[in-house]
PDB file of C-alpha atoms in Angstrom:
ATOM      1  CA  MET A  24      -0.234  -0.228   0.294  1.00  0.00           C
ATOM      2  CA  PRO A  25       1.445   3.413  -0.891  1.00  0.00           C
ATOM      3  CA  ALA A  26       2.694   5.385   1.672  1.00  0.00           C
ATOM      4  CA  ALA A  27       0.235   8.151   2.120  1.00  0.00           C
ATOM      5  CA  ALA A  28       1.753  11.580   0.257  1.00  0.00           C
ATOM      6  CA  ALA A  29       3.696  14.004   2.825  1.00  0.00           C
ATOM      7  CA  ALA A  30       1.737  17.170   3.768  1.00  0.00           C
ATOM      8  CA  PRO A  31       3.465  19.907   1.899  1.00  0.00           C
ATOM      9  CA  ALA A  32       4.976  21.979   4.835  1.00  0.00           C
ATOM     10  CA  PRO A  33       3.638  24.846   4.914  1.00  0.00           C
ATOM     11  CA  SER A  34       5.727  27.976   3.070  1.00  0.00           C
ATOM     12  CA  PRO A  35       7.445  30.109   5.447  1.00  0.00           C
ATOM     13  CA  ARG A  36       5.638  34.142   5.173  1.00  0.00           C
ATOM     14  CA  SER A  37       7.608  36.891   5.838  1.00  0.00           C
ATOM     15  CA  ALA A  38       6.573  39.212   9.595  1.00  0.00           C
ATOM     16  CA  PRO A  39       3.722  41.989   8.791  1.00  0.00           C
ATOM     17  CA  ALA A  40       5.077  44.915   8.457  1.00  0.00           C
ATOM     18  CA  GLU A  41       5.457  47.463  11.505  1.00  0.00           C
ATOM     19  CA  HIS A  42       3.941  50.324  10.893  1.00  0.00           C
ATOM     20  CA  PRO A  43       2.902  53.233  13.147  1.00  0.00           C
ATOM     21  CA  THR A  44      -0.730  53.336  13.983  1.00  0.00           C
ATOM     22  CA  PRO A  45      -2.707  56.475  12.494  1.00  0.00           C
ATOM     23  CA  THR A  46      -3.569  57.746  16.035  1.00  0.00           C
ATOM     24  CA  ALA A  47       0.708  58.075  16.419  1.00  0.00           C
ATOM     25  CA  HIS A  48       0.375  61.406  14.267  1.00  0.00           C
ATOM     26  CA  PHE A  49      -2.769  62.950  15.643  1.00  0.00           C
ATOM     27  CA  PRO A  50      -1.346  64.767  18.849  1.00  0.00           C
ATOM     28  CA  LEU A  51       1.423  65.958  16.583  1.00  0.00           C
ATOM     29  CA  ARG A  52      -1.050  67.445  13.990  1.00  0.00           C
ATOM     30  CA  ALA A  53      -3.315  69.121  16.156  1.00  0.00           C
ATOM     31  CA  HIS A  54      -0.683  70.820  17.725  1.00  0.00           C
ATOM     32  CA  THR A  55       0.528  72.117  14.503  1.00  0.00           C
ATOM     33  CA  ALA A  56      -2.697  73.246  13.945  1.00  0.00           C
ATOM     34  CA  ARG A  57      -2.766  75.493  17.095  1.00  0.00           C
ATOM     35  CA  ALA A  58       0.452  76.770  16.801  1.00  0.00           C
ATOM     36  CA  ALA A  59      -0.693  77.469  12.924  1.00  0.00           C
ATOM     37  CA  HIS A  60      -3.658  79.431  14.572  1.00  0.00           C
ATOM     38  CA  ALA A  61      -1.824  81.389  16.989  1.00  0.00           C
ATOM     39  CA  ARG A  62       0.138  83.073  14.157  1.00  0.00           C
ATOM     40  CA  THR A  63      -2.517  84.077  12.731  1.00  0.00           C
ATOM     41  CA  PRO A  64      -2.450  87.742  12.514  1.00  0.00           C
ATOM     42  CA  PHE A  65      -5.972  90.036  12.847  1.00  0.00           C
ATOM     43  CA  THR A  66      -7.778  90.156   9.711  1.00  0.00           C
ATOM     44  CA  LEU A  67      -9.400  93.767   7.854  1.00  0.00           C
ATOM     45  CA  ARG A  68     -12.795  91.422   8.716  1.00  0.00           C
ATOM     46  CA  ASP A  69     -11.556  90.638  12.463  1.00  0.00           C
ATOM     47  CA  ILE A  70     -10.334  93.993  12.612  1.00  0.00           C
ATOM     48  CA  LEU A  71     -14.156  95.631  11.197  1.00  0.00           C
ATOM     49  CA  LEU A  72     -15.705  92.871  13.485  1.00  0.00           C
ATOM     50  CA  TRP A  73     -14.061  93.817  16.812  1.00  0.00           C
ATOM     51  CA  CYS A  74     -12.771  97.854  16.443  1.00  0.00           C
ATOM     52  CA  VAL A  75     -14.865  98.892  14.029  1.00  0.00           C
ATOM     53  CA  LEU A  76     -18.055  98.405  14.586  1.00  0.00           C
ATOM     54  CA  PRO A  77     -18.811  98.112  18.466  1.00  0.00           C
ATOM     55  CA  VAL A  78     -17.245 102.286  17.826  1.00  0.00           C
ATOM     56  CA  VAL A  79     -20.097 102.595  15.450  1.00  0.00           C
ATOM     57  CA  LEU A  80     -22.923 101.208  17.525  1.00  0.00           C
ATOM     58  CA  VAL A  81     -22.311 103.225  20.178  1.00  0.00           C
ATOM     59  CA  LEU A  82     -21.767 106.392  18.433  1.00  0.00           C
ATOM     60  CA  GLY A  83     -25.374 105.601  16.118  1.00  0.00           C
ATOM     61  CA  LEU A  84     -26.937 105.093  19.921  1.00  0.00           C
ATOM     62  CA  ARG A  85     -25.643 108.186  20.871  1.00  0.00           C
ATOM     63  CA  LEU A  86     -26.893 110.732  18.198  1.00  0.00           C
ATOM     64  CA  ALA A  87     -30.118 108.556  17.443  1.00  0.00           C
ATOM     65  CA  VAL A  88     -31.040 107.139  20.680  1.00  0.00           C
ATOM     66  CA  PHE A  89     -29.281 109.295  23.890  1.00  0.00           C
ATOM     67  CA  GLY A  90     -28.418 112.759  25.057  1.00  0.00           C
ATOM     68  CA  MET A  91     -26.264 113.862  27.805  1.00  0.00           C
ATOM     69  CA  TYR A  92     -26.476 117.139  29.609  1.00  0.00           C
ATOM     70  CA  ALA A  93     -25.251 119.614  32.333  1.00  0.00           C
ATOM     71  CA  ILE A  94     -27.387 121.025  34.045  1.00  0.00           C
ATOM     72  CA  PRO A  95     -26.897 125.142  34.252  1.00  0.00           C
ATOM     73  CA  SER A  96     -28.895 126.243  37.076  1.00  0.00           C
ATOM     74  CA  GLY A  97     -30.945 125.093  40.451  1.00  0.00           C
ATOM     75  CA  SER A  98     -34.524 124.621  38.979  1.00  0.00           C
ATOM     76  CA  MET A  99     -34.272 121.647  39.766  1.00  0.00           C
ATOM     77  CA  GLU A 100     -33.172 121.074  43.352  1.00  0.00           C
ATOM     78  CA  ASN A 101     -33.899 118.736  44.746  1.00  0.00           C
ATOM     79  CA  THR A 102     -34.617 116.803  42.407  1.00  0.00           C
ATOM     80  CA  ILE A 103     -31.133 117.816  39.830  1.00  0.00           C
ATOM     81  CA  MET A 104     -28.406 119.911  41.191  1.00  0.00           C
ATOM     82  CA  PRO A 105     -26.686 122.291  39.514  1.00  0.00           C
ATOM     83  CA  GLY A 106     -23.631 120.281  37.760  1.00  0.00           C
ATOM     84  CA  ASP A 107     -25.187 116.779  37.682  1.00  0.00           C
ATOM     85  CA  ARG A 108     -25.126 115.346  33.934  1.00  0.00           C
ATOM     86  CA  VAL A 109     -27.882 113.577  32.711  1.00  0.00           C
ATOM     87  CA  ILE A 110     -29.142 110.977  30.234  1.00  0.00           C
ATOM     88  CA  THR A 111     -31.635 111.685  27.626  1.00  0.00           C
ATOM     89  CA  THR A 112     -33.798 109.100  25.651  1.00  0.00           C
ATOM     90  CA  ARG A 113     -34.738 110.771  22.070  1.00  0.00           C
ATOM     91  CA  LEU A 114     -37.601 109.300  21.463  1.00  0.00           C
ATOM     92  CA  SER A 115     -40.024 110.952  22.597  1.00  0.00           C
ATOM     93  CA  PRO A 116     -42.233 113.297  21.868  1.00  0.00           C
ATOM     94  CA  ARG A 117     -41.724 111.031  18.702  1.00  0.00           C
ATOM     95  CA  PRO A 118     -42.448 107.976  18.770  1.00  0.00           C
ATOM     96  CA  ILE A 119     -43.106 107.688  22.311  1.00  0.00           C
ATOM     97  CA  ALA A 120     -45.781 110.639  23.168  1.00  0.00           C
ATOM     98  CA  LEU A 121     -44.763 112.808  26.277  1.00  0.00           C
ATOM     99  CA  ARG A 122     -46.486 112.305  29.652  1.00  0.00           C
ATOM    100  CA  ARG A 123     -46.983 114.806  32.109  1.00  0.00           C
ATOM    101  CA  GLY A 124     -43.908 114.301  35.113  1.00  0.00           C
ATOM    102  CA  ASP A 125     -41.817 113.760  31.928  1.00  0.00           C
ATOM    103  CA  ILE A 126     -38.110 115.392  32.869  1.00  0.00           C
ATOM    104  CA  VAL A 127     -37.974 117.063  29.628  1.00  0.00           C
ATOM    105  CA  VAL A 128     -34.914 119.105  27.506  1.00  0.00           C
ATOM    106  CA  PHE A 129     -35.922 121.311  24.993  1.00  0.00           C
ATOM    107  CA  LYS A 130     -34.039 124.498  23.561  1.00  0.00           C
ATOM    108  CA  ASP A 131     -34.489 127.879  25.029  1.00  0.00           C
ATOM    109  CA  PRO A 132     -37.337 129.266  23.369  1.00  0.00           C
ATOM    110  CA  ALA A 133     -37.476 132.862  23.966  1.00  0.00           C
ATOM    111  CA  ASN A 134     -34.196 133.437  26.284  1.00  0.00           C
ATOM    112  CA  TRP A 135     -35.199 131.948  29.153  1.00  0.00           C
ATOM    113  CA  LEU A 136     -31.816 131.610  30.345  1.00  0.00           C
ATOM    114  CA  ALA A 137     -31.103 135.285  31.074  1.00  0.00           C
ATOM    115  CA  ASN A 138     -33.288 134.707  34.250  1.00  0.00           C
ATOM    116  CA  GLU A 139     -31.886 131.248  35.419  1.00  0.00           C
ATOM    117  CA  GLY A 140     -28.576 132.084  36.837  1.00  0.00           C
ATOM    118  CA  ALA A 141     -27.172 129.186  35.185  1.00  0.00           C
ATOM    119  CA  ALA A 142     -23.095 128.221  35.601  1.00  0.00           C
ATOM    120  CA  HIS A 143     -22.588 127.892  32.563  1.00  0.00           C
ATOM    121  CA  ASN A 144     -22.815 128.918  29.501  1.00  0.00           C
ATOM    122  CA  SER A 145     -25.816 126.492  27.623  1.00  0.00           C
ATOM    123  CA  ASP A 146     -28.943 126.752  24.962  1.00  0.00           C
ATOM    124  CA  ARG A 147     -30.745 124.501  26.568  1.00  0.00           C
ATOM    125  CA  LEU A 148     -33.237 124.065  29.724  1.00  0.00           C
ATOM    126  CA  ILE A 149     -34.933 121.529  31.656  1.00  0.00           C
ATOM    127  CA  LYS A 150     -37.802 120.970  33.829  1.00  0.00           C
ATOM    128  CA  ARG A 151     -40.812 118.904  34.612  1.00  0.00           C
ATOM    129  CA  LEU A 152     -43.844 118.599  31.791  1.00  0.00           C
ATOM    130  CA  ILE A 153     -46.775 119.403  33.649  1.00  0.00           C
ATOM    131  CA  GLY A 154     -49.246 120.262  31.033  1.00  0.00           C
ATOM    132  CA  LEU A 155     -50.006 118.934  27.966  1.00  0.00           C
ATOM    133  CA  PRO A 156     -51.833 120.305  24.815  1.00  0.00           C
ATOM    134  CA  GLY A 157     -55.531 120.516  25.349  1.00  0.00           C
ATOM    135  CA  ASP A 158     -54.882 120.267  29.401  1.00  0.00           C
ATOM    136  CA  THR A 159     -55.714 123.905  31.138  1.00  0.00           C
ATOM    137  CA  VAL A 160     -52.742 124.487  34.159  1.00  0.00           C
ATOM    138  CA  GLU A 161     -54.164 126.900  36.758  1.00  0.00           C
ATOM    139  CA  CYS A 162     -52.944 128.067  40.073  1.00  0.00           C
ATOM    140  CA  ALA A 163     -54.341 129.733  43.150  1.00  0.00           C
ATOM    141  CA  GLY A 164     -51.233 130.653  44.277  1.00  0.00           C
ATOM    142  CA  GLY A 165     -49.788 131.050  47.833  1.00  0.00           C
ATOM    143  CA  GLY A 166     -49.567 127.516  48.441  1.00  0.00           C
ATOM    144  CA  ALA A 167     -52.587 126.373  46.767  1.00  0.00           C
ATOM    145  CA  PRO A 168     -52.060 123.104  44.477  1.00  0.00           C
ATOM    146  CA  ILE A 169     -51.500 123.051  40.683  1.00  0.00           C
ATOM    147  CA  VAL A 170     -55.132 122.198  39.314  1.00  0.00           C
ATOM    148  CA  ILE A 171     -55.334 120.541  36.067  1.00  0.00           C
ATOM    149  CA  ASN A 172     -58.456 120.355  34.226  1.00  0.00           C
ATOM    150  CA  GLY A 173     -60.201 120.236  37.846  1.00  0.00           C
ATOM    151  CA  VAL A 174     -58.220 117.985  39.664  1.00  0.00           C
ATOM    152  CA  PRO A 175     -55.766 119.603  42.087  1.00  0.00           C
ATOM    153  CA  ILE A 176     -52.813 117.483  42.128  1.00  0.00           C
ATOM    154  CA  ASP A 177     -50.361 116.360  44.504  1.00  0.00           C
ATOM    155  CA  GLU A 178     -46.739 117.562  43.897  1.00  0.00           C
ATOM    156  CA  SER A 179     -44.741 116.537  47.194  1.00  0.00           C
ATOM    157  CA  ALA A 180     -42.948 114.085  46.016  1.00  0.00           C
ATOM    158  CA  TYR A 181     -40.774 115.953  43.557  1.00  0.00           C
ATOM    159  CA  LEU A 182     -40.480 119.458  45.033  1.00  0.00           C
ATOM    160  CA  LYS A 183     -37.889 120.697  46.491  1.00  0.00           C
ATOM    161  CA  PRO A 184     -38.896 120.266  50.367  1.00  0.00           C
ATOM    162  CA  GLY A 185     -40.374 123.600  51.646  1.00  0.00           C
ATOM    163  CA  VAL A 186     -41.455 125.145  48.812  1.00  0.00           C
ATOM    164  CA  GLU A 187     -44.808 126.108  47.787  1.00  0.00           C
ATOM    165  CA  PRO A 188     -46.548 124.793  44.144  1.00  0.00           C
ATOM    166  CA  SER A 189     -46.387 128.815  43.033  1.00  0.00           C
ATOM    167  CA  HIS A 190     -46.601 131.735  45.280  1.00  0.00           C
ATOM    168  CA  SER A 191     -48.400 133.787  42.367  1.00  0.00           C
ATOM    169  CA  ALA A 192     -51.305 132.785  40.752  1.00  0.00           C
ATOM    170  CA  PHE A 193     -51.826 131.883  36.889  1.00  0.00           C
ATOM    171  CA  SER A 194     -54.421 130.404  34.644  1.00  0.00           C
ATOM    172  CA  VAL A 195     -53.070 128.873  31.161  1.00  0.00           C
ATOM    173  CA  THR A 196     -54.934 126.903  28.667  1.00  0.00           C
ATOM    174  CA  VAL A 197     -52.678 124.826  26.169  1.00  0.00           C
ATOM    175  CA  PRO A 198     -52.602 124.941  23.332  1.00  0.00           C
ATOM    176  CA  ALA A 199     -52.389 122.614  20.141  1.00  0.00           C
ATOM    177  CA  GLY A 200     -48.062 122.457  19.689  1.00  0.00           C
ATOM    178  CA  ARG A 201     -47.203 123.338  23.017  1.00  0.00           C
ATOM    179  CA  LEU A 202     -46.132 122.128  26.404  1.00  0.00           C
ATOM    180  CA  PHE A 203     -46.415 124.445  29.634  1.00  0.00           C
ATOM    181  CA  VAL A 204     -43.218 123.126  32.256  1.00  0.00           C
ATOM    182  CA  LEU A 205     -42.355 123.822  35.707  1.00  0.00           C
ATOM    183  CA  GLY A 206     -39.137 123.674  38.221  1.00  0.00           C
ATOM    184  CA  ASP A 207     -39.252 121.535  41.108  1.00  0.00           C
ATOM    185  CA  ASN A 208     -37.671 124.663  42.510  1.00  0.00           C
ATOM    186  CA  ARG A 209     -40.319 126.386  41.916  1.00  0.00           C
ATOM    187  CA  ALA A 210     -38.559 129.408  44.390  1.00  0.00           C
ATOM    188  CA  ASN A 211     -35.971 129.867  41.822  1.00  0.00           C
ATOM    189  CA  SER A 212     -37.130 128.423  38.706  1.00  0.00           C
ATOM    190  CA  ALA A 213     -38.028 131.195  35.675  1.00  0.00           C
ATOM    191  CA  ASP A 214     -40.675 128.412  34.054  1.00  0.00           C
ATOM    192  CA  SER A 215     -43.593 128.602  31.798  1.00  0.00           C
ATOM    193  CA  ARG A 216     -45.154 131.136  34.666  1.00  0.00           C
ATOM    194  CA  ALA A 217     -42.410 133.837  34.386  1.00  0.00           C
ATOM    195  CA  HIS A 218     -42.646 134.119  30.776  1.00  0.00           C
ATOM    196  CA  THR A 219     -46.455 134.706  30.573  1.00  0.00           C
ATOM    197  CA  ASN A 220     -45.490 137.765  28.414  1.00  0.00           C
ATOM    198  CA  ASP A 221     -43.011 136.270  25.247  1.00  0.00           C
ATOM    199  CA  GLY A 222     -45.565 135.527  22.869  1.00  0.00           C
ATOM    200  CA  ALA A 223     -46.480 132.521  23.709  1.00  0.00           C
ATOM    201  CA  GLN A 224     -47.342 132.539  26.997  1.00  0.00           C
ATOM    202  CA  GLY A 225     -44.622 130.867  28.461  1.00  0.00           C
ATOM    203  CA  LEU A 226     -45.560 127.662  26.341  1.00  0.00           C
ATOM    204  CA  VAL A 227     -42.727 125.612  25.281  1.00  0.00           C
ATOM    205  CA  PRO A 228     -42.828 124.512  21.636  1.00  0.00           C
ATOM    206  CA  VAL A 229     -43.341 120.315  21.377  1.00  0.00           C
ATOM    207  CA  GLY A 230     -40.645 120.665  18.390  1.00  0.00           C
ATOM    208  CA  ASP A 231     -37.792 122.347  20.781  1.00  0.00           C
ATOM    209  CA  VAL A 232     -37.760 118.802  23.200  1.00  0.00           C
ATOM    210  CA  GLU A 233     -35.063 116.843  22.448  1.00  0.00           C
ATOM    211  CA  GLY A 234     -35.826 114.280  25.359  1.00  0.00           C
ATOM    212  CA  VAL A 235     -36.667 112.946  27.901  1.00  0.00           C
ATOM    213  CA  ALA A 236     -34.399 112.732  30.846  1.00  0.00           C
ATOM    214  CA  PHE A 237     -34.131 109.457  33.139  1.00  0.00           C
ATOM    215  CA  MET A 238     -30.727 108.818  34.598  1.00  0.00           C
ATOM    216  CA  ARG A 239     -27.906 110.724  36.417  1.00  0.00           C
ATOM    217  CA  TYR A 240     -24.790 109.779  35.647  1.00  0.00           C
ATOM    218  CA  TRP A 241     -22.360 112.740  37.025  1.00  0.00           C
ATOM    219  CA  PRO A 242     -21.222 112.970  39.793  1.00  0.00           C
ATOM    220  CA  PHE A 243     -21.156 109.185  40.893  1.00  0.00           C
ATOM    221  CA  ASN A 244     -22.364 109.591  44.539  1.00  0.00           C
ATOM    222  CA  ARG A 245     -25.262 111.278  43.266  1.00  0.00           C
ATOM    223  CA  MET A 246     -25.867 108.338  40.434  1.00  0.00           C
ATOM    224  CA  GLY A 247     -29.511 106.944  39.577  1.00  0.00           C
ATOM    225  CA  TRP A 248     -33.075 106.519  37.953  1.00  0.00           C
ATOM    226  CA  LEU A 249     -34.958 109.693  37.552  1.00  0.00           C
ATOM    227  CA  SER A 250     -38.220 109.305  38.201  1.00  0.00           C
ATOM    228  CA  ALA A 251     -41.323 111.090  35.886  1.00  0.00           C
ATOM    229  CA  HIS A 252     -43.982 110.504  38.698  1.00  0.00           C
ATOM    230  CA  HIS A 253     -46.767 109.707  36.297  1.00  0.00           C
ATOM    231  CA  ASN A 254     -48.346 108.694  39.627  1.00  0.00           C
ATOM    232  CA  VAL A 255     -49.602 112.137  40.724  1.00  0.00           C
ATOM    233  CA  PHE A 256     -51.748 112.969  37.211  1.00  0.00           C
ATOM    234  CA  ARG A 257     -53.198 109.574  37.142  1.00  0.00           C
ATOM    235  CA  ASP A 258     -56.265 111.168  38.111  1.00  0.00           C
ATOM    236  CA  VAL A 259     -56.028 114.013  35.738  1.00  0.00           C
ATOM    237  CA  PRO A 260     -58.779 113.694  32.426  1.00  0.00           C
ATOM    238  CA  THR A 261     -57.246 114.213  28.688  1.00  0.00           C
ATOM    239  CA  ARG A 262     -58.448 116.848  26.753  1.00  0.00           C
ATOM    240  CA  ALA A 263     -58.253 117.605  23.129  1.00  0.00           C
ATOM    241  CA  PRO A 264     -56.185 120.929  22.378  1.00  0.00           C
ATOM    242  CA  THR A 265     -58.402 123.485  20.153  1.00  0.00           C
ATOM    243  CA  GLY A 266     -56.457 126.071  18.512  1.00  0.00           C
TER     244      GLY A 266
END
């Protein structure tokens, strides 16, 4: 019986070549990428985005939305003192309507500043808005309250302590396009009461209002919000202006 054929010996296989694993290069690549990124200088786009755009936005807000004013006199004591600096919103009178109690900054309508005792040169005044177009604002004087459209108002929340609402009597009906304003320091305020012979009964054109003050930002120890005290006028009825 023939002998079984011997099985062929397995041919020797060459040992597999040793190759570094792919992950061996990852740390080096990551480090190289970070280093390259760190060396990348600011592009023009970066400069515009991080340097120029914020400045443009701030300037735009300053010119279009906010105003900054120094207070020239003591007519608004103790709410605002001479030398205080305030921020106003330019969104009033448009698109936001003015309201009684707003602290308004406006252009000098008829040389009012000559009687204000201003501490420095200015062509702007700041007062509290008391009468809107259509309102009849009156006072009997001698400590009597201000009366608007037949409703007496309590102004103790903002009048300077010890100061009367008005020492003199007056009665004014505010026509369309005009405002009646008073200082919080009525004893030292050349406001609408003091200019009844200026050709416009001491009334301020709505178009001369540049904004409503809402914050005191200087000096630092007096920094804070300014209140319009709208609740003082909550019971006053609205009347349509005539003329």
